CSV table of C-alpha atoms and ligand atoms in Angstrom, one decimal:
chain,number,residue,atom,x,y,z
Q,1,UNK,CA,-4.1,7.2,-30.0
Q,2,UNK,CA,-7.0,5.9,-28.0
Q,3,UNK,CA,-9.4,8.1,-30.0
Q,4,UNK,CA,-8.0,6.7,-33.3
Q,5,UNK,CA,-8.2,3.1,-32.0
Q,6,UNK,CA,-11.8,3.7,-30.9
Q,7,UNK,CA,-12.7,5.1,-34.4
Q,8,UNK,CA,-11.0,2.0,-36.0
Q,9,UNK,CA,-12.9,-0.3,-33.7
Q,10,UNK,CA,-16.2,1.4,-34.5
Q,11,UNK,CA,-15.4,1.0,-38.2
Q,12,UNK,CA,-15.0,-2.7,-37.4
Q,13,UNK,CA,-11.3,-2.7,-37.9
Q,14,UNK,CA,-9.5,-5.1,-35.6
Q,15,UNK,CA,-6.9,-3.3,-33.5
Q,16,UNK,CA,-5.3,-6.0,-31.4
Q,17,UNK,CA,-1.7,-5.5,-32.7
Q,18,UNK,CA,-2.1,-1.7,-32.9
Q,19,UNK,CA,-2.8,-1.0,-29.2
Q,20,UNK,CA,0.4,-2.7,-28.1
Q,21,UNK,CA,1.9,0.9,-27.8
Q,22,UNK,CA,-0.9,1.7,-25.3
Q,23,UNK,CA,1.9,2.1,-22.6
Q,24,UNK,CA,4.7,4.1,-24.2
Q,25,UNK,CA,6.8,3.7,-21.0
Q,26,UNK,CA,5.5,0.5,-19.4
Q,27,UNK,CA,5.9,-1.4,-22.7
Q,28,UNK,CA,9.6,-0.7,-22.4
Q,29,UNK,CA,9.8,-2.2,-18.9
Q,30,UNK,CA,10.6,-5.8,-17.8
Q,31,UNK,CA,7.1,-6.8,-16.9
Q,32,UNK,CA,5.3,-9.9,-18.2
Q,33,UNK,CA,3.6,-8.9,-21.5
Q,34,UNK,CA,0.9,-11.2,-22.9
Q,35,UNK,CA,3.0,-13.6,-25.1
Q,36,UNK,CA,5.6,-14.2,-22.3
Q,37,UNK,CA,3.0,-15.9,-20.0
Q,38,UNK,CA,4.7,-19.2,-20.7
Q,39,UNK,CA,8.1,-17.8,-19.3
Q,40,UNK,CA,9.5,-19.8,-16.3
Q,41,UNK,CA,9.1,-18.2,-12.9
Q,42,UNK,CA,12.0,-15.7,-12.4
Q,43,UNK,CA,13.6,-12.5,-13.5
Q,44,UNK,CA,12.6,-11.2,-16.9
Q,45,UNK,CA,15.9,-9.2,-17.3
Q,46,UNK,CA,18.9,-11.0,-15.7
Q,47,UNK,CA,20.7,-9.3,-12.8
Q,48,UNK,CA,23.3,-6.7,-14.0
Q,49,UNK,CA,26.9,-6.5,-12.9
Q,50,UNK,CA,27.8,-3.1,-11.3
Q,51,UNK,CA,29.7,-1.9,-14.4
Q,52,UNK,CA,26.6,-2.6,-16.5
Q,53,UNK,CA,24.5,-0.1,-14.5
Q,54,UNK,CA,24.3,3.4,-15.7
Q,55,UNK,CA,26.5,5.5,-13.4
Q,56,UNK,CA,25.0,8.9,-13.9
Q,57,UNK,CA,21.5,10.0,-12.8
Q,58,UNK,CA,18.9,10.3,-15.5
Q,59,UNK,CA,18.3,13.8,-16.7
Q,60,UNK,CA,15.6,15.9,-15.3
Q,61,UNK,CA,13.9,18.5,-17.5
Q,62,UNK,CA,15.7,21.9,-17.2
Q,63,UNK,CA,14.8,23.7,-14.0
Q,64,UNK,CA,14.4,20.6,-11.9
Q,65,UNK,CA,17.0,18.6,-9.9
Q,66,UNK,CA,17.2,15.4,-7.9
Q,67,UNK,CA,17.1,15.8,-4.2
Q,68,UNK,CA,17.2,12.8,-1.7
Q,69,UNK,CA,15.2,13.4,1.4
Q,70,UNK,CA,16.4,12.9,5.0
Q,71,UNK,CA,13.1,11.8,6.5
Q,72,UNK,CA,14.6,12.1,10.0
Q,73,UNK,CA,15.0,15.8,9.5
Q,74,UNK,CA,11.7,17.4,10.6
Q,75,UNK,CA,11.9,20.2,8.0
Q,76,UNK,CA,12.3,17.7,5.1
Q,77,UNK,CA,9.7,15.4,6.6
Q,78,UNK,CA,7.3,18.4,6.7
Q,79,UNK,CA,8.1,19.1,3.0
Q,80,UNK,CA,7.2,15.5,2.0
Q,81,UNK,CA,4.0,15.6,4.2
Q,82,UNK,CA,2.9,18.8,2.4
Q,83,UNK,CA,3.6,17.5,-1.1
Q,84,UNK,CA,1.6,14.4,-0.5
Q,85,UNK,CA,-1.2,16.1,1.5
Q,86,UNK,CA,-1.9,18.4,-1.5
Q,87,UNK,CA,-1.0,16.1,-4.5
Q,88,UNK,CA,-1.2,12.4,-3.6
Q,89,UNK,CA,-4.0,9.8,-4.3
Q,90,UNK,CA,-7.6,10.9,-4.6
Q,91,UNK,CA,-10.7,8.9,-5.2
Q,92,UNK,CA,-12.2,9.0,-8.7
Q,93,UNK,CA,-14.8,11.5,-7.7
Q,94,UNK,CA,-12.2,13.8,-6.0
Q,95,UNK,CA,-14.1,13.7,-2.7
Q,96,UNK,CA,-11.1,12.5,-0.7
Q,97,UNK,CA,-7.3,12.7,-0.7
Q,98,UNK,CA,-5.0,10.6,1.5
Q,99,UNK,CA,-3.5,12.5,4.4
Q,100,UNK,CA,-0.5,10.3,5.5
Q,101,UNK,CA,0.7,11.9,8.7
Q,102,UNK,CA,4.4,13.0,9.3
Q,103,UNK,CA,4.7,10.2,11.9
Q,104,UNK,CA,3.2,7.7,9.5
Q,105,UNK,CA,5.7,8.7,6.8
Q,106,UNK,CA,8.7,8.4,9.2
Q,107,UNK,CA,7.4,4.9,10.1
Q,108,UNK,CA,6.8,3.9,6.4
Q,109,UNK,CA,10.2,5.1,5.2
Q,110,UNK,CA,12.6,4.0,7.9
Q,111,UNK,CA,12.4,0.2,8.2
Q,112,UNK,CA,15.6,-1.8,9.0
Q,113,UNK,CA,18.2,-1.3,6.2
Q,114,UNK,CA,16.5,1.8,4.6
Q,115,UNK,CA,18.7,4.3,2.8
Q,116,UNK,CA,18.2,8.1,2.2
Q,117,UNK,CA,19.5,7.6,-1.3
Q,118,UNK,CA,16.3,5.7,-2.1
Q,119,UNK,CA,14.0,8.4,-0.7
Q,120,UNK,CA,14.1,10.3,-4.0
Q,121,UNK,CA,12.7,13.8,-4.4
Q,122,UNK,CA,12.7,16.4,-7.2
Q,123,UNK,CA,13.0,20.0,-6.5
Q,124,UNK,CA,12.5,23.1,-8.7
Q,125,UNK,CA,16.1,24.5,-9.1
Q,126,UNK,CA,15.1,28.1,-8.5
Q,127,UNK,CA,12.7,27.8,-5.5
Q,128,UNK,CA,14.0,24.5,-4.1
Q,129,UNK,CA,10.4,23.5,-3.7
Q,130,UNK,CA,9.8,19.8,-3.5
Q,131,UNK,CA,7.6,19.0,-6.6
Q,132,UNK,CA,7.9,15.2,-6.9
Q,133,UNK,CA,8.8,12.1,-4.9
Q,134,UNK,CA,9.2,8.3,-5.0
Q,135,UNK,CA,10.4,5.9,-2.3
Q,136,UNK,CA,12.1,2.5,-2.2
Q,137,UNK,CA,12.6,0.6,1.1
Q,138,UNK,CA,14.3,-2.9,1.3
Q,139,UNK,CA,12.4,-6.1,2.0
Q,140,UNK,CA,12.9,-9.8,1.6
Q,141,UNK,CA,9.9,-11.7,0.2
Q,142,UNK,CA,8.8,-15.2,-0.8
Q,143,UNK,CA,7.1,-15.2,-4.3
Q,144,UNK,CA,5.8,-18.6,-5.2
Q,145,UNK,CA,8.6,-21.1,-5.4
Q,146,UNK,CA,11.3,-18.5,-4.8
Q,147,UNK,CA,11.5,-18.6,-1.0
Q,148,UNK,CA,13.9,-15.6,-0.5
Q,149,UNK,CA,14.1,-12.7,-2.9
Q,150,UNK,CA,15.6,-9.3,-2.0
Q,151,UNK,CA,13.3,-6.6,-3.3
Q,152,UNK,CA,12.4,-3.0,-2.6
Q,153,UNK,CA,8.9,-1.9,-1.8
Q,154,UNK,CA,8.0,1.2,-3.9
Q,155,UNK,CA,5.6,3.7,-2.6
Q,156,UNK,CA,4.5,7.4,-2.5
Q,157,UNK,CA,5.1,8.1,-6.2
Q,158,UNK,CA,3.8,11.7,-6.5
Q,159,UNK,CA,4.1,14.5,-9.0
Q,160,UNK,CA,2.8,18.0,-8.1
Q,161,UNK,CA,-0.6,18.6,-9.7
Q,162,UNK,CA,0.8,21.5,-11.7
Q,163,UNK,CA,3.4,19.2,-13.4
Q,164,UNK,CA,1.2,16.3,-14.4
Q,165,UNK,CA,1.2,14.7,-17.9
Q,166,UNK,CA,4.8,15.8,-18.6
Q,167,UNK,CA,6.2,12.3,-18.5
Q,168,UNK,CA,8.0,13.0,-15.2
Q,169,UNK,CA,6.8,9.7,-13.6
Q,170,UNK,CA,8.8,7.5,-16.0
Q,171,UNK,CA,12.0,9.5,-15.2
Q,172,UNK,CA,11.4,9.0,-11.5
Q,173,UNK,CA,10.8,5.3,-12.0
Q,174,UNK,CA,13.9,4.9,-14.2
Q,175,UNK,CA,16.1,6.8,-11.7
Q,176,UNK,CA,14.9,4.9,-8.6
Q,177,UNK,CA,15.4,1.7,-10.6
Q,178,UNK,CA,19.0,2.7,-11.4
Q,179,UNK,CA,19.7,3.5,-7.8
Q,180,UNK,CA,18.1,0.3,-6.5
Q,181,UNK,CA,20.1,-1.7,-9.1
Q,182,UNK,CA,23.3,-0.1,-7.8
Q,183,UNK,CA,22.5,-1.7,-4.4
Q,184,UNK,CA,22.3,-5.1,-6.1
Q,185,UNK,CA,18.5,-5.4,-6.1
Q,186,UNK,CA,16.6,-6.1,-9.4
Q,187,UNK,CA,13.0,-6.7,-8.3
Q,188,UNK,CA,10.4,-4.5,-6.6
Q,189,UNK,CA,6.9,-5.0,-5.1
Q,190,UNK,CA,4.3,-2.2,-5.3
Q,191,UNK,CA,0.6,-1.6,-5.4
Q,192,UNK,CA,-1.5,0.9,-7.2
Q,193,UNK,CA,-5.2,1.7,-7.8
Q,194,UNK,CA,-4.5,1.8,-11.6
Q,195,UNK,CA,-4.2,-1.2,-13.9
Q,196,UNK,CA,-0.7,-1.2,-15.7
Q,197,UNK,CA,1.3,-4.0,-17.4
Q,198,UNK,CA,0.8,-6.4,-15.6
Q,199,UNK,CA,-0.7,-7.1,-12.1
Q,200,UNK,CA,0.4,-10.3,-10.3
Q,201,UNK,CA,-2.9,-10.1,-8.3
Q,202,UNK,CA,-5.9,-7.8,-7.9
Q,203,UNK,CA,-7.5,-7.1,-4.6
Q,204,UNK,CA,-10.8,-5.4,-3.7
Q,205,UNK,CA,-11.4,-2.9,-0.9
Q,206,UNK,CA,-14.1,-3.5,1.7
Q,207,UNK,CA,-15.4,-1.0,4.2
Q,208,UNK,CA,-17.0,-1.5,7.6
Q,209,UNK,CA,-18.9,1.6,8.9
Q,210,UNK,CA,-18.2,2.6,12.5
Q,211,UNK,CA,-19.5,6.1,12.4
Q,212,UNK,CA,-22.3,5.9,9.8
Q,213,UNK,CA,-23.7,9.4,10.5
Q,214,UNK,CA,-20.4,11.0,9.6
Q,215,UNK,CA,-19.9,8.7,6.6
Q,216,UNK,CA,-23.2,9.7,5.1
Q,217,UNK,CA,-22.6,13.4,5.9
Q,218,UNK,CA,-19.3,13.5,4.0
Q,219,UNK,CA,-20.6,11.4,1.1
Q,220,UNK,CA,-18.5,8.3,1.8
Q,221,UNK,CA,-21.7,6.2,2.3
Q,222,UNK,CA,-25.3,6.6,1.2
Q,223,UNK,CA,-28.3,6.1,3.5
Q,224,UNK,CA,-30.3,3.1,2.3
Q,225,UNK,CA,-33.6,4.7,1.2
Q,226,UNK,CA,-35.6,2.1,3.2
Q,227,UNK,CA,-33.5,2.9,6.4
Q,228,UNK,CA,-33.5,5.7,8.9
Q,229,UNK,CA,-30.2,7.1,10.2
Q,230,UNK,CA,-31.2,5.8,13.7
Q,231,UNK,CA,-31.6,2.3,12.3
Q,232,UNK,CA,-28.3,2.6,10.4
Q,233,UNK,CA,-26.5,3.6,13.6
Q,234,UNK,CA,-28.0,0.6,15.4
Q,235,UNK,CA,-27.0,-1.7,12.6
Q,236,UNK,CA,-23.3,-0.7,12.8
Q,237,UNK,CA,-23.1,-0.2,16.6
Q,238,UNK,CA,-20.2,-2.1,18.2
Q,239,UNK,CA,-19.5,-2.8,21.9
Q,240,UNK,CA,-17.1,-0.5,23.9
Q,241,UNK,CA,-14.7,-3.3,25.0
Q,242,UNK,CA,-13.3,-6.3,23.2
Q,243,UNK,CA,-14.5,-9.9,24.0
Q,244,UNK,CA,-10.9,-11.2,24.5
Q,245,UNK,CA,-8.2,-9.6,26.7
Q,246,UNK,CA,-6.1,-8.4,23.9
Q,247,UNK,CA,-3.3,-6.2,25.2
Q,248,UNK,CA,-1.1,-3.7,23.2
Q,249,UNK,CA,2.0,-5.3,21.8
Q,250,UNK,CA,5.3,-4.3,23.5
Q,251,UNK,CA,9.0,-5.1,23.0
Q,252,UNK,CA,8.6,-8.3,25.1
Q,253,UNK,CA,6.2,-9.7,22.5
Q,254,UNK,CA,8.4,-9.2,19.5
Q,255,UNK,CA,9.9,-12.7,19.5
Q,256,UNK,CA,6.4,-14.3,20.0
Q,257,UNK,CA,4.8,-12.2,17.3
Q,258,UNK,CA,7.7,-13.0,14.9
Q,259,UNK,CA,7.3,-16.7,15.5
Q,260,UNK,CA,3.5,-16.6,15.1
Q,261,UNK,CA,3.4,-14.3,12.1
Q,262,UNK,CA,6.2,-16.0,10.2
Q,263,UNK,CA,4.7,-19.5,10.6
Q,264,UNK,CA,1.3,-18.2,9.5
Q,265,UNK,CA,2.6,-16.3,6.4
Q,266,UNK,CA,4.9,-19.2,5.3
Q,267,UNK,CA,2.1,-21.8,5.7
Q,268,UNK,CA,-0.7,-20.0,3.7
Q,269,UNK,CA,0.5,-17.5,1.1
Q,270,UNK,CA,2.4,-17.4,-2.2
Q,271,UNK,CA,3.6,-13.8,-1.8
Q,272,UNK,CA,4.6,-12.6,1.6
Q,273,UNK,CA,7.5,-10.8,3.4
Q,274,UNK,CA,10.1,-12.9,5.3
Q,275,UNK,CA,10.1,-10.7,8.4
Q,276,UNK,CA,13.2,-10.6,10.6
Q,277,UNK,CA,12.7,-9.9,14.3
Q,278,UNK,CA,13.9,-6.3,13.6
Q,279,UNK,CA,11.3,-6.0,10.8
Q,280,UNK,CA,8.6,-7.2,13.2
Q,281,UNK,CA,9.7,-4.7,15.8
Q,282,UNK,CA,9.6,-1.8,13.3
Q,283,UNK,CA,6.4,-2.7,11.4
Q,284,UNK,CA,4.3,-3.9,14.3
Q,285,UNK,CA,5.2,-2.1,17.6
Q,286,UNK,CA,2.4,0.4,18.2
Q,287,UNK,CA,2.9,4.0,17.3
Q,288,UNK,CA,0.1,6.4,18.4
Q,289,UNK,CA,-2.1,7.5,15.5
Q,290,UNK,CA,0.0,5.4,13.1
Q,291,UNK,CA,-0.2,1.7,13.8
Q,292,UNK,CA,-1.9,-0.3,16.6
Q,293,UNK,CA,-1.1,-3.9,17.4
Q,294,UNK,CA,-2.7,-6.1,20.0
Q,295,UNK,CA,-1.7,-9.6,21.2
Q,296,UNK,CA,-3.2,-12.5,23.2
Q,297,UNK,CA,-0.5,-14.3,25.2
Q,298,UNK,CA,-0.5,-17.8,26.7
Q,299,UNK,CA,-1.5,-17.6,30.4
Q,300,UNK,CA,1.3,-20.0,31.4
Q,301,UNK,CA,4.0,-18.5,29.2
Q,302,UNK,CA,3.6,-14.7,28.8
Q,303,UNK,CA,6.1,-14.5,26.0
Q,304,UNK,CA,4.2,-16.9,23.8
Q,305,UNK,CA,1.8,-15.0,21.5
Q,306,UNK,CA,-1.2,-17.1,20.4
Q,307,UNK,CA,-3.2,-14.4,18.5
Q,308,UNK,CA,-2.5,-10.9,17.1
Q,309,UNK,CA,-4.4,-8.2,15.4
Q,310,UNK,CA,-3.1,-4.9,13.9
Q,311,UNK,CA,-4.3,-2.0,11.8
Q,312,UNK,CA,-2.8,1.2,10.5
Q,313,UNK,CA,-4.4,4.7,10.6
Q,314,UNK,CA,-4.6,6.6,7.3
Q,315,UNK,CA,-6.9,9.6,7.4
Q,316,UNK,CA,-8.3,11.3,4.3
Q,317,UNK,CA,-8.8,15.0,3.7
Q,318,UNK,CA,-12.4,15.6,2.7
Q,319,UNK,CA,-11.9,17.9,-0.3
Q,320,UNK,CA,-13.6,21.2,-0.2
Q,321,UNK,CA,-14.5,20.8,3.5
Q,322,UNK,CA,-12.3,21.5,6.5
Q,323,UNK,CA,-12.9,17.9,7.7
Q,324,UNK,CA,-11.1,14.6,7.9
Q,325,UNK,CA,-12.2,11.0,7.4
Q,326,UNK,CA,-10.6,8.8,10.0
Q,327,UNK,CA,-9.9,5.4,8.4
Q,328,UNK,CA,-8.1,2.4,9.8
Q,329,UNK,CA,-6.8,-0.3,7.5
Q,330,UNK,CA,-6.5,-4.0,8.4
Q,331,UNK,CA,-2.8,-4.9,8.6
Q,332,UNK,CA,-1.6,-8.4,9.8
Q,333,UNK,CA,-3.9,-10.6,11.8
Q,334,UNK,CA,-3.4,-14.2,13.1
Q,335,UNK,CA,-6.0,-16.2,15.1
Q,336,UNK,CA,-5.1,-19.6,16.7
Q,337,UNK,CA,-7.2,-19.7,19.9
Q,338,UNK,CA,-10.4,-18.3,18.2
Q,339,UNK,CA,-11.8,-17.8,14.7
Q,340,UNK,CA,-10.5,-15.0,12.6
Q,341,UNK,CA,-14.1,-13.8,12.6
Q,342,UNK,CA,-14.0,-13.4,16.5
Q,343,UNK,CA,-10.6,-11.8,16.4
Q,344,UNK,CA,-11.7,-9.2,13.7
Q,345,UNK,CA,-14.8,-8.4,15.6
Q,346,UNK,CA,-12.5,-7.3,18.4
Q,347,UNK,CA,-10.4,-5.4,15.9
Q,348,UNK,CA,-13.5,-3.3,15.0
Q,349,UNK,CA,-14.2,-2.6,18.7
Q,350,UNK,CA,-10.5,-1.6,19.3
Q,351,UNK,CA,-10.4,0.6,16.1
Q,352,UNK,CA,-13.8,2.2,17.0
Q,353,UNK,CA,-12.4,3.1,20.5
Q,354,UNK,CA,-9.6,5.1,18.8
Q,355,UNK,CA,-12.1,7.4,16.9
Q,356,UNK,CA,-12.1,5.6,13.6
Q,357,UNK,CA,-15.0,6.4,11.2
Q,358,UNK,CA,-14.5,3.4,8.8
Q,359,UNK,CA,-12.4,0.2,9.0
Q,360,UNK,CA,-11.0,-0.9,5.6
Q,361,UNK,CA,-9.8,-4.3,4.6
Q,362,UNK,CA,-8.7,-5.9,1.3
Q,363,UNK,CA,-9.9,-9.3,0.3
Q,364,UNK,CA,-6.4,-10.6,0.8
Q,365,UNK,CA,-5.2,-13.5,3.0
Q,366,UNK,CA,-8.2,-15.0,4.7
Q,367,UNK,CA,-10.2,-11.8,5.0
Q,368,UNK,CA,-13.1,-13.0,2.9
Q,369,UNK,CA,-14.0,-15.4,5.8
Q,370,UNK,CA,-15.3,-12.5,7.9
Q,371,UNK,CA,-16.0,-9.6,5.6
Q,372,UNK,CA,-19.7,-10.3,5.0
Q,373,UNK,CA,-20.5,-11.6,8.5
Q,374,UNK,CA,-19.0,-8.4,10.1
Q,375,UNK,CA,-21.0,-6.2,7.8
Q,376,UNK,CA,-18.2,-4.9,5.5
Q,377,UNK,CA,-19.5,-3.4,2.3
Q,378,UNK,CA,-17.7,-4.0,-1.0
Q,379,UNK,CA,-15.9,-0.8,-2.1
Q,380,UNK,CA,-15.4,0.5,-5.6
Q,381,UNK,CA,-11.6,0.6,-5.2
Q,382,UNK,CA,-9.4,-2.1,-6.5
Q,383,UNK,CA,-5.7,-2.5,-5.5
Q,384,UNK,CA,-3.4,-4.0,-8.1
Q,385,UNK,CA,-0.3,-5.9,-6.9
Q,386,UNK,CA,2.9,-5.8,-9.0
Q,387,UNK,CA,6.3,-7.5,-8.9
Q,388,UNK,CA,8.7,-5.6,-11.1
Q,389,UNK,CA,11.1,-7.6,-13.4
Q,390,UNK,CA,9.6,-10.9,-12.4
Q,391,UNK,CA,7.7,-13.5,-14.5
Q,392,UNK,CA,5.3,-15.6,-12.6
Q,393,UNK,CA,1.7,-16.9,-12.9
Q,394,UNK,CA,-0.8,-14.5,-11.5
Q,395,UNK,CA,-2.4,-15.2,-8.1
Q,396,UNK,CA,-5.8,-15.0,-6.4
Q,397,UNK,CA,-6.2,-12.3,-3.8
Q,398,UNK,CA,-6.3,-15.0,-1.1
Q,399,UNK,CA,-2.8,-16.1,-2.1
Q,400,UNK,CA,-1.4,-12.7,-1.3
Q,401,UNK,CA,0.0,-12.2,2.2
Q,402,UNK,CA,1.6,-8.8,1.9
Q,403,UNK,CA,0.0,-5.5,2.9
Q,404,UNK,CA,1.7,-2.3,1.6
Q,405,UNK,CA,1.0,1.1,3.2
Z,501,MYA,C1,14.3,-3.0,-9.3
Z,501,MYA,C2,13.7,-1.7,-8.7
Z,501,MYA,C3,12.5,-1.2,-9.5
Z,501,MYA,C4,11.8,0.0,-8.9
Z,501,MYA,C5,10.7,0.6,-9.8
Z,501,MYA,C6,9.5,-0.4,-9.9
Z,501,MYA,C7,8.3,0.2,-10.6
Z,501,MYA,C8,7.6,1.2,-9.7
Z,501,MYA,C9,6.4,1.8,-10.4
Z,501,MYA,C10,5.7,2.9,-9.6
Z,501,MYA,C11,4.8,2.3,-8.4
Z,501,MYA,C12,4.1,3.5,-7.7
Z,501,MYA,C13,3.3,2.9,-6.5
Z,501,MYA,C14,2.5,4.1,-6.0
Z,501,MYA,O1,3.0,5.0,-5.4
Z,501,MYA,S1,0.8,4.1,-6.4
Z,501,MYA,C15,0.3,5.8,-6.0
Z,501,MYA,C16,0.7,6.7,-7.2
Z,501,MYA,N1,0.5,8.1,-6.9
Z,501,MYA,C17,-0.7,8.8,-7.2
Z,501,MYA,O2,-1.6,8.3,-7.7
Z,501,MYA,C18,-0.7,10.2,-6.7
Z,501,MYA,C19,-1.5,11.1,-7.6
Z,501,MYA,N2,-1.0,11.0,-9.0
Z,501,MYA,C20,0.3,11.5,-9.3
Z,501,MYA,O3,1.0,12.1,-8.5
Z,501,MYA,C21,0.7,11.4,-10.8
Z,501,MYA,O4,-0.5,11.2,-11.5
Z,501,MYA,C22,1.6,10.2,-11.0
Z,501,MYA,C23,3.0,10.5,-10.4
Z,501,MYA,C24,1.0,8.9,-10.4
Z,501,MYA,C25,1.8,10.0,-12.5
Z,501,MYA,O5,2.3,11.2,-13.1
Z,501,MYA,P1,1.5,11.9,-14.3
Z,501,MYA,O6,0.1,11.6,-14.1
Z,501,MYA,O7,2.0,13.3,-14.4
Z,501,MYA,O8,2.0,11.0,-15.6
Z,501,MYA,P2,3.3,11.2,-16.4
Z,501,MYA,O9,3.0,12.0,-17.7
Z,501,MYA,O10,4.4,11.7,-15.6
Z,501,MYA,O11,3.7,9.7,-16.8
Z,501,MYA,C26,2.7,8.9,-17.5
Z,501,MYA,C27,3.1,7.4,-17.3
Z,501,MYA,O12,3.1,7.1,-15.9
Z,501,MYA,C28,2.4,5.9,-15.8
Z,501,MYA,N3,1.7,5.9,-14.4
Z,501,MYA,C29,0.7,6.6,-14.0
Z,501,MYA,N4,0.3,6.3,-12.8
Z,501,MYA,C30,1.2,5.4,-12.4
Z,501,MYA,C31,1.4,4.6,-11.2
Z,501,MYA,N5,0.6,4.8,-10.1
Z,501,MYA,N6,2.4,3.7,-11.1
Z,501,MYA,C32,3.2,3.5,-12.1
Z,501,MYA,N7,3.1,4.2,-13.3
Z,501,MYA,C33,2.1,5.1,-13.4
Z,501,MYA,C34,1.3,6.0,-16.9
Z,501,MYA,O13,0.8,4.7,-17.1
Z,501,MYA,C35,2.2,6.5,-18.0
Z,501,MYA,O14,3.0,5.4,-18.5
Z,501,MYA,P3,2.5,4.7,-19.9
Z,501,MYA,O15,1.1,4.2,-19.7
Z,501,MYA,O16,2.6,5.8,-21.0
Z,501,MYA,O17,3.5,3.6,-20.2
Z,502,CJ4,C1,0.3,2.7,-3.0
Z,502,CJ4,N1,-0.4,2.4,-1.7
Z,502,CJ4,C2,-1.6,1.7,-1.9
Z,502,CJ4,C3,-2.4,1.8,-0.7
Z,502,CJ4,C4,-3.0,3.2,-0.7
Z,502,CJ4,N2,-4.4,3.0,-0.4
Z,502,CJ4,C5,-4.8,2.8,1.0
Z,502,CJ4,C6,-5.4,2.9,-1.4
Z,502,CJ4,N3,-5.0,3.0,-2.7
Z,502,CJ4,C7,-5.9,2.9,-3.7
Z,502,CJ4,C8,-7.3,2.9,-3.3
Z,502,CJ4,F1,-8.3,2.9,-4.2
Z,502,CJ4,C9,-7.6,2.9,-1.9
Z,502,CJ4,N4,-8.9,2.8,-1.5
Z,502,CJ4,C10,-9.2,2.6,-0.1
Z,502,CJ4,C11,-10.7,2.7,-0.7
Z,502,CJ4,C12,-11.4,3.9,-0.2
Z,502,CJ4,O1,-11.4,4.2,1.0
Z,502,CJ4,N5,-11.9,4.7,-1.1
Z,502,CJ4,C13,-12.5,6.0,-0.7
Z,502,CJ4,C14,-11.4,6.9,-0.3
Z,502,CJ4,C15,-11.3,7.6,0.9
Z,502,CJ4,N6,-10.2,8.3,0.9
Z,502,CJ4,C16,-9.5,8.1,-0.2
Z,502,CJ4,C17,-8.3,8.6,-0.7
Z,502,CJ4,C18,-7.8,8.2,-1.9
Z,502,CJ4,C19,-8.6,7.3,-2.7
Z,502,CJ4,C20,-9.8,6.8,-2.2
Z,502,CJ4,N7,-10.3,7.2,-1.0
Z,502,CJ4,C21,-10.1,2.7,-2.1
Z,502,CJ4,N8,-6.7,2.9,-1.0
């Protein structure tokens, strides 16, 4: 269809109403399409009553079957790890592929209120091999003037490389939608590197080199022709210890972090999670090699948290080489006794001391107040934010206060 459209365009034929069928699946989904931009904020398709929701699973092609995953079973967790390690997101030049660890997947998929029914896999009936997956975990968010909306966060959509372009993804998406609807939830939040109908916000990736020698060696960065490697290492060198006495977050800080983070998100952003204390404990208590969180506490009252910084660890396999790129991603950060710039300078120092090669941040929240000063370079990756079955005006990246994994 694209080729025909291009030929028509080259012949000077206007195609604006022809390419509406550009998305055979997504044009059937309740997402804001152009002409609906004047819709009031809210659901596009009204909530369904239980008896209006299809009761049987969607049909898989012959030879494949649905199979929910018990992520707490090490064998099944290993199966998911292997599927993603070999078939999940790669960069456009196929230099890297995300290598979410088993511990990371357990963390990402077991927040308070999660259900195995929504950790949805597809197996080949004969071999029982896991060949596809999609996940939904519960969250409550504020989106613009809707202060509390029950949603799911969708992630880890993956179809084995050998089964691509067979329209399996739409079946996975329809089935997870059906199951989520059965729990009484009708909206979802998700991000993707691809542009689909229709992003609610677009964010840009920025990268801060910590180990430039490795980044140049593996092709992540290029050495500026007018610069020697020694000069580049000097440029990106960071101290060994942080300027402030940030300490690792522990259980006793959960209430203080919940209070600090909730007030910050509520005051500044149009899209953010309404974290419960249990959510804060799950998403922010440190897990080695998965997520690190540090807090600054008030000297007089040790349970009062005044500042926090956190980042998650998502390595990438370097394709074709037996090597790994160690990346840390900025997560949730709140500065009240110092500038965010000062706080993030310490984040780089803390991440560097855990063997990180590159520290990544999106231009969300207030991140653009420090990216340039701290020598982040603009990446070529964009991350599109989506809210499924929700009509609302689009937002700037700085209005977005939610970081998905
Ligand atoms: C209320 C509850 C609602 C819950 C659901 C909310 C929606 C959740 C939506 C999912 C959020 C996921 C969040 C993340 O995990 S983003 C990460 C996605 N995963 C990867 O990129 C891993 C590597 N790639 C793959 O595994 C496959 O290429 C995937 C599985 C991505 C597509 O498989 P395949 O390449 O074999 O294609 P197909 O022939 O089966 O299907 C083609 C159709 O699929 C549409 N497509 C392609 N990529 C994506 C994508 N990333 N999100 C949504 N749709 C996508 C495409 O536009 C086309 O539709 P249309 O253009 O013709 O219309
Ligand atoms: C559905 N969850 C969304 C978050 C998944 N995340 C972290 C992600 N989604 C799309 C991206 F574009 C992206 N980028 C980080 C930037 C980057 O580092 N690009 C070079 C690179 C190194 N390793 C990889 C692996 C895959 C793709 C690019 N890679 C671009 N990150």
